[in-house]
Short mmCIF file of C-alpha atoms and ligand atoms in Angstrom, two decimals:
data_model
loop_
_atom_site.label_atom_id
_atom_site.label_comp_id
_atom_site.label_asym_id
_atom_site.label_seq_id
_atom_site.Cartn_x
_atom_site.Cartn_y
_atom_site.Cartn_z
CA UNK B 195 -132.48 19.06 57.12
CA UNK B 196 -130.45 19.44 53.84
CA UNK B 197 -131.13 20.80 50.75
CA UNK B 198 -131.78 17.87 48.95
CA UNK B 199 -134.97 17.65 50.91
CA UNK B 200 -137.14 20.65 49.72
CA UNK B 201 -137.46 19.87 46.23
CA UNK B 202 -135.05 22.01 44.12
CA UNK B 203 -134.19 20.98 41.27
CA UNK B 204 -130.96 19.23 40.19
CA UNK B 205 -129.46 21.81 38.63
CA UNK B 206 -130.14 24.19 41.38
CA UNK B 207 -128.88 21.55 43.86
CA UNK B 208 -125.13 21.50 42.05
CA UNK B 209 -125.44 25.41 42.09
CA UNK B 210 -126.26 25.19 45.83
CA UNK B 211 -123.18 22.17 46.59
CA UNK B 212 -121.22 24.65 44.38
CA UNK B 213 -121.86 28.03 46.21
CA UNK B 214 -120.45 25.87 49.43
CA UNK B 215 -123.63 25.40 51.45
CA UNK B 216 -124.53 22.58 53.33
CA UNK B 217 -127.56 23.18 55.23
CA UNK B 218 -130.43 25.66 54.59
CA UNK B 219 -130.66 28.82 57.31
CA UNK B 220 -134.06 29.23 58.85
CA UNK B 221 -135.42 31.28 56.43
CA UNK B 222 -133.92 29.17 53.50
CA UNK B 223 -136.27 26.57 55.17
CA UNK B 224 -139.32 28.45 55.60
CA UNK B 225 -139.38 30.42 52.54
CA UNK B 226 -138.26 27.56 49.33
CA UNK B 227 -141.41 25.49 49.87
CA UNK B 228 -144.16 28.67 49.89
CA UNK B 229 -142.18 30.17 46.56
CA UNK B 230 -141.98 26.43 45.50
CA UNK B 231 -145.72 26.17 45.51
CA UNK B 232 -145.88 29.63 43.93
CA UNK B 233 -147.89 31.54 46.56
CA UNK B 234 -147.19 34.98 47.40
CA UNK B 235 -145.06 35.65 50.32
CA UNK B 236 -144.34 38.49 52.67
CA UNK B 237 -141.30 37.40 54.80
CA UNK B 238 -139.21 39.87 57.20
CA UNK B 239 -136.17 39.08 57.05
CA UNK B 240 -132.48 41.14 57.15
CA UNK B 241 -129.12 40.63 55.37
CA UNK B 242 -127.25 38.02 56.81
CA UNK B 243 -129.93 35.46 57.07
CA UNK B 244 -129.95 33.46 53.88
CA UNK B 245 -132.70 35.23 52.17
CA UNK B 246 -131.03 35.55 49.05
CA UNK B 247 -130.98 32.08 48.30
CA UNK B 248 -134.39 31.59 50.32
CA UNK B 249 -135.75 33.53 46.61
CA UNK B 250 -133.18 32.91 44.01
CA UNK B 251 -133.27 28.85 44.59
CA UNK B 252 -136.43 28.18 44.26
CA UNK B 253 -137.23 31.02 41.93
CA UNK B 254 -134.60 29.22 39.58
CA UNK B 255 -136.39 25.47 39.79
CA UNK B 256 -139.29 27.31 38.80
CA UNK B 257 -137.50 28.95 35.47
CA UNK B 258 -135.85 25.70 34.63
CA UNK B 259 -134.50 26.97 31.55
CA UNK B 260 -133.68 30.02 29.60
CA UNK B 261 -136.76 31.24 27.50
CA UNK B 262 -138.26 35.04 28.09
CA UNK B 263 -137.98 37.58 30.79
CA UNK B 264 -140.20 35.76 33.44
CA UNK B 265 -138.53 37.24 36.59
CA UNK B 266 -138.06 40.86 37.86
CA UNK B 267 -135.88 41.92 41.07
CA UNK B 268 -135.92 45.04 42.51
CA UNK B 269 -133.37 46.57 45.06
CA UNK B 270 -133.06 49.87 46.54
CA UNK B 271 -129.05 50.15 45.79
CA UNK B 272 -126.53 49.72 43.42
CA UNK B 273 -124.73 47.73 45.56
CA UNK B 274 -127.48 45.45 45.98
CA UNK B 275 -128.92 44.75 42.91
CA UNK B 276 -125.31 43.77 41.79
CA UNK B 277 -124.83 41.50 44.68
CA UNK B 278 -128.00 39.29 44.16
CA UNK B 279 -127.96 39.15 40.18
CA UNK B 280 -124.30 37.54 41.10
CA UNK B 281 -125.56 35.32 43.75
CA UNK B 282 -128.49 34.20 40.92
CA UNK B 283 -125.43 33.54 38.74
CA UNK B 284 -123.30 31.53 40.69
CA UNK B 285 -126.49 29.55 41.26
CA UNK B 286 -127.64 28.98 38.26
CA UNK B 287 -124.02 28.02 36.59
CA UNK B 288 -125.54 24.61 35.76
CA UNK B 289 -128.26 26.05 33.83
CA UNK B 290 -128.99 28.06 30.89
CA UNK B 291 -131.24 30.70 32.53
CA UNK B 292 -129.69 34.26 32.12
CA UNK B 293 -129.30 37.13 34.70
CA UNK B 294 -128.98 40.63 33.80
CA UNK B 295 -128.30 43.92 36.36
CA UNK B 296 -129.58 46.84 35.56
CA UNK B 297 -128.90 49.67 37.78
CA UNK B 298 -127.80 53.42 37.37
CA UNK B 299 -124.08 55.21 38.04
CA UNK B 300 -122.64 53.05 34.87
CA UNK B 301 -123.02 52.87 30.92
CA UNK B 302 -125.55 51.68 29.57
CA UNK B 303 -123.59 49.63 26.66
CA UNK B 304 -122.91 46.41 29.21
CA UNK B 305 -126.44 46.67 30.02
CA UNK B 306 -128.02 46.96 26.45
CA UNK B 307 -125.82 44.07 25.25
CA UNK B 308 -127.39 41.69 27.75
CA UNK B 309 -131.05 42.60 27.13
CA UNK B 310 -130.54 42.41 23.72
CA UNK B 311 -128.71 38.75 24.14
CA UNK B 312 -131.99 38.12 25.54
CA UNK B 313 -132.38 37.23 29.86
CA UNK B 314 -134.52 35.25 32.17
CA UNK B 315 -134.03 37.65 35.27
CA UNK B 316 -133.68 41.29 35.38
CA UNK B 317 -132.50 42.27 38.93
CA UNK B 318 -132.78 46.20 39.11
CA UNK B 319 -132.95 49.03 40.93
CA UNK B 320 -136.00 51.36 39.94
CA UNK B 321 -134.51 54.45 38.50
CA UNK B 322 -132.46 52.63 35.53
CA UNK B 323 -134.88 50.16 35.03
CA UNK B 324 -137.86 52.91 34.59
CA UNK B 325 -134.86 54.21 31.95
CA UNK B 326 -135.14 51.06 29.93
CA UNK B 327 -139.26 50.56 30.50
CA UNK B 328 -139.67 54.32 28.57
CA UNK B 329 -136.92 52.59 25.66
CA UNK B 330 -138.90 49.87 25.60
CA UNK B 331 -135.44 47.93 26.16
CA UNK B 332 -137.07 46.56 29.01
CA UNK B 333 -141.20 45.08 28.56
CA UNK B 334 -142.33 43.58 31.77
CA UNK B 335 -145.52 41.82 30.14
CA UNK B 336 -143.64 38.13 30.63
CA UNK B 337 -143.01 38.73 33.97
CA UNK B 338 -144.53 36.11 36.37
CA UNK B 339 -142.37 36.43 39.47
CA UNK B 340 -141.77 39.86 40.88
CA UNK B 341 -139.61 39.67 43.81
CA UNK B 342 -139.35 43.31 46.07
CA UNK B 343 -136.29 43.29 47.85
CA UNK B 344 -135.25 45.17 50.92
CA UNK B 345 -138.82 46.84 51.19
CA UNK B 346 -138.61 48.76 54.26
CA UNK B 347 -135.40 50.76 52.56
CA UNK B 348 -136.96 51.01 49.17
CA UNK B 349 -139.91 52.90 50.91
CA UNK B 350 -137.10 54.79 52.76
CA UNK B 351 -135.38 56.06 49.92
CA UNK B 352 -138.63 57.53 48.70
CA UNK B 353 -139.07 54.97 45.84
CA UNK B 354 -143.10 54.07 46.71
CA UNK B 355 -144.08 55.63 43.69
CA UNK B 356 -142.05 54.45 41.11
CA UNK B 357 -142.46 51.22 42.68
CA UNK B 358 -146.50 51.38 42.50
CA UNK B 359 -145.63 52.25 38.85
CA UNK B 360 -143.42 49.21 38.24
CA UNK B 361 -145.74 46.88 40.12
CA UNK B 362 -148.80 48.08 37.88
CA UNK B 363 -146.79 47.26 34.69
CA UNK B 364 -146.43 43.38 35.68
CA UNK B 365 -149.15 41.14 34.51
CA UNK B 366 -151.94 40.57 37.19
CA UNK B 367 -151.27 37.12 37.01
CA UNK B 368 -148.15 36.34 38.76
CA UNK B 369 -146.26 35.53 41.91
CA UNK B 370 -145.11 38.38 43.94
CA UNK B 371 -142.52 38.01 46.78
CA UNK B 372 -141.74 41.04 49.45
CA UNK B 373 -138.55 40.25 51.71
CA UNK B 374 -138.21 43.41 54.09
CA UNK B 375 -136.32 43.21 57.68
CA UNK B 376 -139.06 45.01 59.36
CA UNK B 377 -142.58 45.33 57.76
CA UNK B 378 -144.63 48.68 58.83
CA UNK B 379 -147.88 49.53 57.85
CA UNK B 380 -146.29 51.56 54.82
CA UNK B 381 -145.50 48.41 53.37
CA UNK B 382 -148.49 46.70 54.34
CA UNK B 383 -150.46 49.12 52.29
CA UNK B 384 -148.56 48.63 49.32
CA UNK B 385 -148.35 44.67 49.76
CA UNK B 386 -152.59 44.74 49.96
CA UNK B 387 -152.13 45.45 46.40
CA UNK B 388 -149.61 43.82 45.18
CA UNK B 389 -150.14 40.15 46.68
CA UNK B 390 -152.55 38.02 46.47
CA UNK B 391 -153.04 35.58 50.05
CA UNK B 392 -149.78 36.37 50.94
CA UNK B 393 -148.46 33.78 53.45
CA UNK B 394 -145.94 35.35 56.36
CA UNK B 395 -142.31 34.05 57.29
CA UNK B 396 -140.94 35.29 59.87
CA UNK B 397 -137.23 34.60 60.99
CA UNK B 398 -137.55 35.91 64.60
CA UNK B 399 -134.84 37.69 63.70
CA UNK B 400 -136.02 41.37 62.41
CA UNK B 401 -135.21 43.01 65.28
CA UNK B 402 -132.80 41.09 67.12
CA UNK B 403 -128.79 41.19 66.49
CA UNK B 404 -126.37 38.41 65.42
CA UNK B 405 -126.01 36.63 68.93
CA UNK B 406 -122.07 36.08 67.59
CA UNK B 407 -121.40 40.03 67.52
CA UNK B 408 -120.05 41.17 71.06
CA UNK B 409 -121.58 44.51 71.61
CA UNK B 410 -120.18 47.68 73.48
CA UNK B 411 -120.61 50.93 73.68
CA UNK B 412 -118.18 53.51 74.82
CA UNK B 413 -119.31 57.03 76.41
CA UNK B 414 -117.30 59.80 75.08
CA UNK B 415 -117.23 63.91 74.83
CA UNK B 416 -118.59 64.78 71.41
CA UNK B 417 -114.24 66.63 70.30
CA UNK B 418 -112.82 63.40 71.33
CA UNK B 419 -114.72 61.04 69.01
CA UNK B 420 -112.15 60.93 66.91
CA UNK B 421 -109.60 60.37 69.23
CA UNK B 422 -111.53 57.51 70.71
CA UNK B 423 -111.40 55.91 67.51
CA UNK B 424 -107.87 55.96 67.01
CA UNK B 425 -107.45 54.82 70.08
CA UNK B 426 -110.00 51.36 69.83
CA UNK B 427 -108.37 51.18 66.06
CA UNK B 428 -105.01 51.05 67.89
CA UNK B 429 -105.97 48.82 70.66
CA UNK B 430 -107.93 46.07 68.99
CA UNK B 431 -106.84 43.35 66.60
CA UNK B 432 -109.01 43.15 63.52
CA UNK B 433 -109.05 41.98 59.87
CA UNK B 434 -111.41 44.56 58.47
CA UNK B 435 -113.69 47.40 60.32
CA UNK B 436 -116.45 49.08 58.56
CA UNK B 437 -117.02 52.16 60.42
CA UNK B 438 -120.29 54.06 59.97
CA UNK B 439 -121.08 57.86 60.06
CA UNK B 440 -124.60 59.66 59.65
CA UNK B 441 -123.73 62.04 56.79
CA UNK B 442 -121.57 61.73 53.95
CA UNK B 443 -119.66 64.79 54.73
CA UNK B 444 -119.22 63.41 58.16
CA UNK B 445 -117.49 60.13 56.10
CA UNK B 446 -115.64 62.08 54.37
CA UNK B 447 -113.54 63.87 57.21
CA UNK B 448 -113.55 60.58 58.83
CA UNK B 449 -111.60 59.19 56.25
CA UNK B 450 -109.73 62.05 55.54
CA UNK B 451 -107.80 61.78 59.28
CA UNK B 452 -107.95 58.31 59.50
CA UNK B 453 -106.02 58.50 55.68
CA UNK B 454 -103.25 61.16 57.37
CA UNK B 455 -103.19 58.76 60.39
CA UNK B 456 -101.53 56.13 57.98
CA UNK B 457 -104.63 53.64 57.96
CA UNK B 458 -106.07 52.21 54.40
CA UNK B 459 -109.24 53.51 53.90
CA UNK B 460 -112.42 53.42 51.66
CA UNK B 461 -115.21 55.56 51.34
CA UNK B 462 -118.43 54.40 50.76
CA UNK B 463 -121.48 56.92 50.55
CA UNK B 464 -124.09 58.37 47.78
CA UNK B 465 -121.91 61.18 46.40
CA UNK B 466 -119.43 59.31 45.32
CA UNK B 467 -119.26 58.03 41.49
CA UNK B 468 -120.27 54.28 40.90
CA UNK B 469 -116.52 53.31 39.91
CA UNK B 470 -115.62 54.99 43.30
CA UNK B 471 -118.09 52.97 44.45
CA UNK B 472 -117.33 49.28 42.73
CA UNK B 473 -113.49 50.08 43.52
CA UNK B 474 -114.15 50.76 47.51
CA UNK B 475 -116.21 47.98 47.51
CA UNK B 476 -113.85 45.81 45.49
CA UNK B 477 -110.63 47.15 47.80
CA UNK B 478 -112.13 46.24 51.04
CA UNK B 479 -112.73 43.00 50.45
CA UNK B 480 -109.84 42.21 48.63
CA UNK B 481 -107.98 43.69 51.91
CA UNK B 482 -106.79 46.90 50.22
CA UNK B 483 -108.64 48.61 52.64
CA UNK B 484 -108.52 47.59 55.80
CA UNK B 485 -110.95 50.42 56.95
CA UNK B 486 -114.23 51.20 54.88
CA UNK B 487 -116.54 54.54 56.34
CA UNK B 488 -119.45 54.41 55.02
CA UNK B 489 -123.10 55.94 55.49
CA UNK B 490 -126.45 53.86 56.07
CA UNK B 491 -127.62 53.71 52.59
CA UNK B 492 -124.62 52.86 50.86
CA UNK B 493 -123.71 49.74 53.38
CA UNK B 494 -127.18 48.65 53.34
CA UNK B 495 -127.31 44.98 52.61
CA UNK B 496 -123.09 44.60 51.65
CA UNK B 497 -121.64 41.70 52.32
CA UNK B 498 -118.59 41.45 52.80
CA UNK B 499 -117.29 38.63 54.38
CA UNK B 500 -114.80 38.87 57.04
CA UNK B 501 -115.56 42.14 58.55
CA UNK B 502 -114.38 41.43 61.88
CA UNK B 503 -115.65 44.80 63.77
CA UNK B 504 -118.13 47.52 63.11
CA UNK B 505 -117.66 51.36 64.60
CA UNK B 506 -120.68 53.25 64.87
CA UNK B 507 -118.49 56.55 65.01
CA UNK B 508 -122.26 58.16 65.01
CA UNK B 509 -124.99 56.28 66.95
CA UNK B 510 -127.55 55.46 63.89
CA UNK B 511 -130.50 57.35 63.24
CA UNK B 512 -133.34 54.61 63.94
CA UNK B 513 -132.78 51.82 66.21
CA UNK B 514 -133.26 49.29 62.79
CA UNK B 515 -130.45 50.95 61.39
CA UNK B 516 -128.48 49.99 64.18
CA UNK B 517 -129.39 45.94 63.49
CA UNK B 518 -128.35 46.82 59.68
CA UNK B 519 -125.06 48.22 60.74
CA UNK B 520 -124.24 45.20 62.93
CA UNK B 521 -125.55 42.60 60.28
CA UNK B 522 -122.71 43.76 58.74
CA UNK B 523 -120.34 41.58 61.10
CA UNK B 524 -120.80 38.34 62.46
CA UNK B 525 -122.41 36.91 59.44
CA UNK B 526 -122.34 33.17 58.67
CA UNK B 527 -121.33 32.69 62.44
CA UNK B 528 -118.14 34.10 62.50
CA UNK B 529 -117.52 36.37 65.04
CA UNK B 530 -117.51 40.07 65.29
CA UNK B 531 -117.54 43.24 67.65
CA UNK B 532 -119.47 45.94 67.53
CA UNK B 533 -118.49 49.47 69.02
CA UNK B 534 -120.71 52.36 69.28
CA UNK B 535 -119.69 55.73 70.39
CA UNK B 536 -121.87 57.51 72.52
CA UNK B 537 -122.31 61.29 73.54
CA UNK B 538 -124.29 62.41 76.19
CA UNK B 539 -126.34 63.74 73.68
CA UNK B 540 -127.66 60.34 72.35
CA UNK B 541 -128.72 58.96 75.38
CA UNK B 542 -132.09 58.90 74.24
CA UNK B 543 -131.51 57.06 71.15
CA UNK B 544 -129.66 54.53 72.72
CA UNK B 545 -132.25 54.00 74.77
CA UNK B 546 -134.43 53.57 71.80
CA UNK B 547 -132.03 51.10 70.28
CA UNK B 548 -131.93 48.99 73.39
CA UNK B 549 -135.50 48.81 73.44
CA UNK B 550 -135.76 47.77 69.64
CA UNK B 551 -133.45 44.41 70.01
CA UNK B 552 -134.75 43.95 73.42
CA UNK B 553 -131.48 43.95 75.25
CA UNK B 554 -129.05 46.25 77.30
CA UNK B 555 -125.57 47.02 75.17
CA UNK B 556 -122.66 46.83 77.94
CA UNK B 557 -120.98 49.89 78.22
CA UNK B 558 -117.20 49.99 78.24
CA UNK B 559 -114.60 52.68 78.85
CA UNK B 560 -110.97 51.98 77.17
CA UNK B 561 -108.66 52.04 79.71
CA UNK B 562 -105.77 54.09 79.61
CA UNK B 563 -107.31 56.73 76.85
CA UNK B 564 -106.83 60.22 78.20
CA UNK B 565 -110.84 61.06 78.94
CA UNK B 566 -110.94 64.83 79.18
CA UNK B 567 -114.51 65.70 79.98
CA UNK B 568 -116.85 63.63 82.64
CA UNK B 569 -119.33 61.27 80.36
CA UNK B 570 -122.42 60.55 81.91
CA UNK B 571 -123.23 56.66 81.87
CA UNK B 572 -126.95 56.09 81.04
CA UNK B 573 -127.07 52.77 82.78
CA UNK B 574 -125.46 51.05 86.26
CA UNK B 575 -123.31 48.44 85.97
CA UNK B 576 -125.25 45.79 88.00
CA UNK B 577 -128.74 46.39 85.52
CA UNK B 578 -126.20 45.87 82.57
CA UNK B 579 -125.13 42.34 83.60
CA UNK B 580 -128.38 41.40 83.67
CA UNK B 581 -130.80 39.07 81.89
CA UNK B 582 -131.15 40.28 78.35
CA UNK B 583 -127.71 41.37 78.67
CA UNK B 584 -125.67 41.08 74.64
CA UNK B 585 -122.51 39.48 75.10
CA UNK B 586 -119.60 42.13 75.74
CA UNK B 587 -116.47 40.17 76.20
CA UNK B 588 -114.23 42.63 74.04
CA UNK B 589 -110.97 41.71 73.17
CA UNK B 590 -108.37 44.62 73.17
CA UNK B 591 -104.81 44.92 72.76
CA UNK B 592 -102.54 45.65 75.82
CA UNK B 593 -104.33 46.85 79.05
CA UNK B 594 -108.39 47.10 78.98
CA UNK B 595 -110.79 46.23 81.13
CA UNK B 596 -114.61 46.50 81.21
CA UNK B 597 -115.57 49.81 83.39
CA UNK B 598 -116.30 49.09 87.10
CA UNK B 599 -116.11 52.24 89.16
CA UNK B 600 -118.24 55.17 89.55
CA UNK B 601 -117.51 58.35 88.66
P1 AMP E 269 -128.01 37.12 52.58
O1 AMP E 269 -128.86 37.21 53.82
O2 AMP E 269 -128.74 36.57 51.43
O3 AMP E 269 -127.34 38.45 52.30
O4 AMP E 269 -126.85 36.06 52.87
C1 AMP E 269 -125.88 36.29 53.86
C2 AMP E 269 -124.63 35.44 53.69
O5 AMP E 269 -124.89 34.09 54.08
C3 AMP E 269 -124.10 35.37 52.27
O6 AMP E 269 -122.69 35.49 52.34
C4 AMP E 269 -124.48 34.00 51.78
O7 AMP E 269 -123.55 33.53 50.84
C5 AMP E 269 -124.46 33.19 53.06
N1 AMP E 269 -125.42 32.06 53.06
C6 AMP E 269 -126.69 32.09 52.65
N2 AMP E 269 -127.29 30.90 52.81
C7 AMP E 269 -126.36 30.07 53.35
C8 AMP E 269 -126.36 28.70 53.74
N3 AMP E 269 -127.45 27.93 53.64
N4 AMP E 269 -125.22 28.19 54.24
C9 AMP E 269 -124.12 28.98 54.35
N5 AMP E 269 -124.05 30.27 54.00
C10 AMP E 269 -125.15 30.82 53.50
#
C-alpha cells in the first residue's frame, strides 16, 4: 500500500515523495489512520521502524497550517529531540507550519528567536522546556496533541515527574500519543492518566532484532578486550562502527587507545559538552569518524545511516538495551553486524538477552588472535545452529572461521 492511500494531506504527501519514501513501514501503516482519526494511541515501537513519520505525518495533516502552538514533543535526549523536530521539517517543507527544538546544553538566543517568531510544534526535552514554562516563553494552554516519545527511556532517565508535571499543564482536551519500544507497567500507570481509550499498535517488533543484522558474539578474558577489538577492527571491512561501552569513563579510555592506535574516533556520552556532542555526531556521519564509542543514553535513538557494524565492547546492562544498540545498524534494510564481547563473567546476562529477542546469538572465536586465557563457551555448537538461531554469517578479512572444536 502507498502513501497516497491513508489520507495525508497533499502537502504532507510532497514532504513524504520528498524525504524519499515510497512505501509506509508497518507501523507507518498502523499508526497514521488512529492519529488521523485523533484517538489516543499507545504504540511500542523502537528506532528504526518508521515511527517518526508514523506521528509527524499525520500529526502535520492535522495542523494544516501555521497558526498557534497546537503540538508538543517530548524526548528524553538532546540528540533526539533535534533529530525529530528535523524530520518534522523536512516534512513539512511544503507548508507553513513551524517547528521549534528546545532542548538544554546550548544558548538559549536560537531558541528564544523561534518562540518569539511564533511555532506550531515545540519538540523538547523536559528540562529546557520546564526552563521556558517558568519564563512563560513557553504556555502549553493551545496544545492539542501531546506526543511522548521514547517512554520507556524517559522513565529511565528519571524524568516521571517532570513529565506528570508537563502532562498536567496541557489542556484536558486533547490527543495524546505514547510511542515507547517496550511498555512496562511504569508506563502503563502514567498512560491511565494521560490517555483517554487509548488504542494499541504493536509492531511485533519490541523485542526482536533487525533480521538484516548478523549477530555474533565472541568469548574473551576480561585484559584482552581490548585487544580483541583491535583485532575484529583490523579484520573486518566496514564503513562506520559504533562501538558501545557501559560507563562514560569506560568510553573514554576506549577512545583514548583506539585514538593512539591511529583510528578516527568520536566520543559520544553525557559528560561531554553539547558542541562536543553536535560535532561527534556531525563527524561520524559525515565519515570523519569512522569509529564513534558511545554509552546507552547518548546513542539512544541516533540515526545514523550507514553504520555498517556495532561492538558491544561491554555486554549491555538490560537485554532491551541490547535491541537499542543493534537498532543502531541494519536500519532501512541495509545490512549490518553486530559483535558482542563476552567475559565469563556475563554469562548470565547473555543468557538474559537471548531470552529477551527469543533467539540464540552464534558464538564465534577470531581465528588466528593470540587467546591467552581458556574462555568458557555458554552454549554447544549443535543447540546454536538451531531453530531460533540469528543469522551469523560474519564476514572477516583474511583467515576466520566460525568456532567448531572443543576446548
Ligand atoms: P525512525 O524509526 O523514525 O527513527 O526511522 C528510522 C529510519 O527509517 C529513518 O532514517 C527514516 O528516515 C527511515 N524511514 C522511516 N520511514 C520510512 C519509509 N516509509 N520508507 C523508507 N525509510 C523510512
Amino acid at each position: 500500500m502507498a502513501f497516497k492511500a491513508l489520507n495525508l494531506s497533499e502537502n504532507v504527501l510532497r514532504g513524504v515523495q520528498a524525504a524519499g519514501y515510497t512505501d509506509p513501514t508497518p507501523i507507518q501503516l498502523r499508526a497514521i489512520p488512529v492519529v488521523l482519526g485523533g484517538g489516543d494511541l499507545i504504540a511500542s515501537a523502537q528506532t528504526g521502524t518508521g515511527k517518526t513519520a508514523a506521528f509527524a505525518l499525520p500529526v502535520l495533516t492535522r495542523l494544516g497550517q501555521h497558526g498557534r502552538a497546537r503540538v508538543l514533543v517530548l524526548e528524553p535526549t538532546r540528540e533526539l529531540a533535534a533529530q525529530v523536530e528535523t524530520a518534522f521539517r523536512d516534512f513539512a517543507r511544503f507548508t507553513d507550519i513551524r517547528t521549534v527544538a528546545v532542548f538544554g546544553g546550548v544558548g538559549y538566543g536560537a531558541q528564544r528567536s523561534d518562540l518569539k517568531r511564533g511555532v506550531d510544534i515545540i519538540v523538547a526535552t523536559p528540562g529546557r522546556l520546564v526552563d521556558y514554562l517558568k519564563t512563560g516563553e513557553i504556555s502549553l494552554r493551545d496544545i492539542t496533541i501531546l506526543i511522548l516519545d521514547e517512554v520507556d527511556r524517559m522513565l529511565d532517565m528519571g524524568f516521571l515527574p517532570v513529565v506528570k508535571d508537563i502532562i498536567a499543564r496541557c489542556p484536558k482536551e486533547r490527543q495524546t500519543l505514547f510511542f515507547s519500544a517496550t511498555v512496562p507497567p511504569e508506563i502503563a500507570a502514567v498512560a491511565s492518566f494521560a490517555l483517554r481509550n487509548p488504542a494499541r499498535v504493536e509492531c511485533g517488533v519490541a523485542r526482536s532484532v533487525t533480521a538484516s543484522v548478523n549477530h555474533a558474539l565472541y568469548p574473551v578474558a576480561a585484559d584482552q578486550k581490548f585487544e580483541l577489538l583491535e583485532a575484529l577492527l583490523a579484520k573486518t571491512d566496514f564503513d562506520s562502527v559504533l562501538v558501545f561501552s557501559r560507563t562514560k569513563h569506560g568510553a573514554d579510555k576506549i577512545a583514548r587507545r583506539l585514538k593512539s592506535a591511529n583510528h578516527s574516533v568520536a566520543v559520544l556520552h553525557a559528560n561531554r559538552s553539547q558542541n562536543q556532542r553536535i560535532e561527534a555526531l556531525a563527524g561520524f556521519k559525515s565519515g570523519k569518524y569512522e569509529v564513534m564509542v558511545a554509552t546507552d543514553i547518548a546513542a539512544r535513538g541516533i540515526d545514523v545511516a550507514g553504520v555498517s557494524h556495532v561492538i558491544n565492547y561491554d555486554v549491555p546492562e538490560k537485554p532491551e538495551d541490547y535491541v537499542h544498540r543493534i537498532g543502531r545498524t541494519g536500519r532501512a534494510q541495509a545490512v549490518g553486524d553486530a559483535f558482542t564481547l563476552v567475559t565469563p563473567e556475563n554469562a548470565n546476562d547473555i543468557r538474559d538477552i537471548q531470552r529477551f529477542i527469543g533467539a540464540k546469538i552464534p558464538e564465534l572465536r577470531l581465528e588466528g588472535f593470540p587467546y591467552r586465557a581458556f574462555v568458557a563457551r555458554t552454549e554447544e555448537p549443535q543447540q546454536q545452529r538451531g531453530r531460533g538461531s540469528l543469522p551469523g554469517q560474519i564476514r572477516h578479512k583474511g583467515s576466520f572461521n566460525r568456532f567448531r572444536g572443543r576446548r
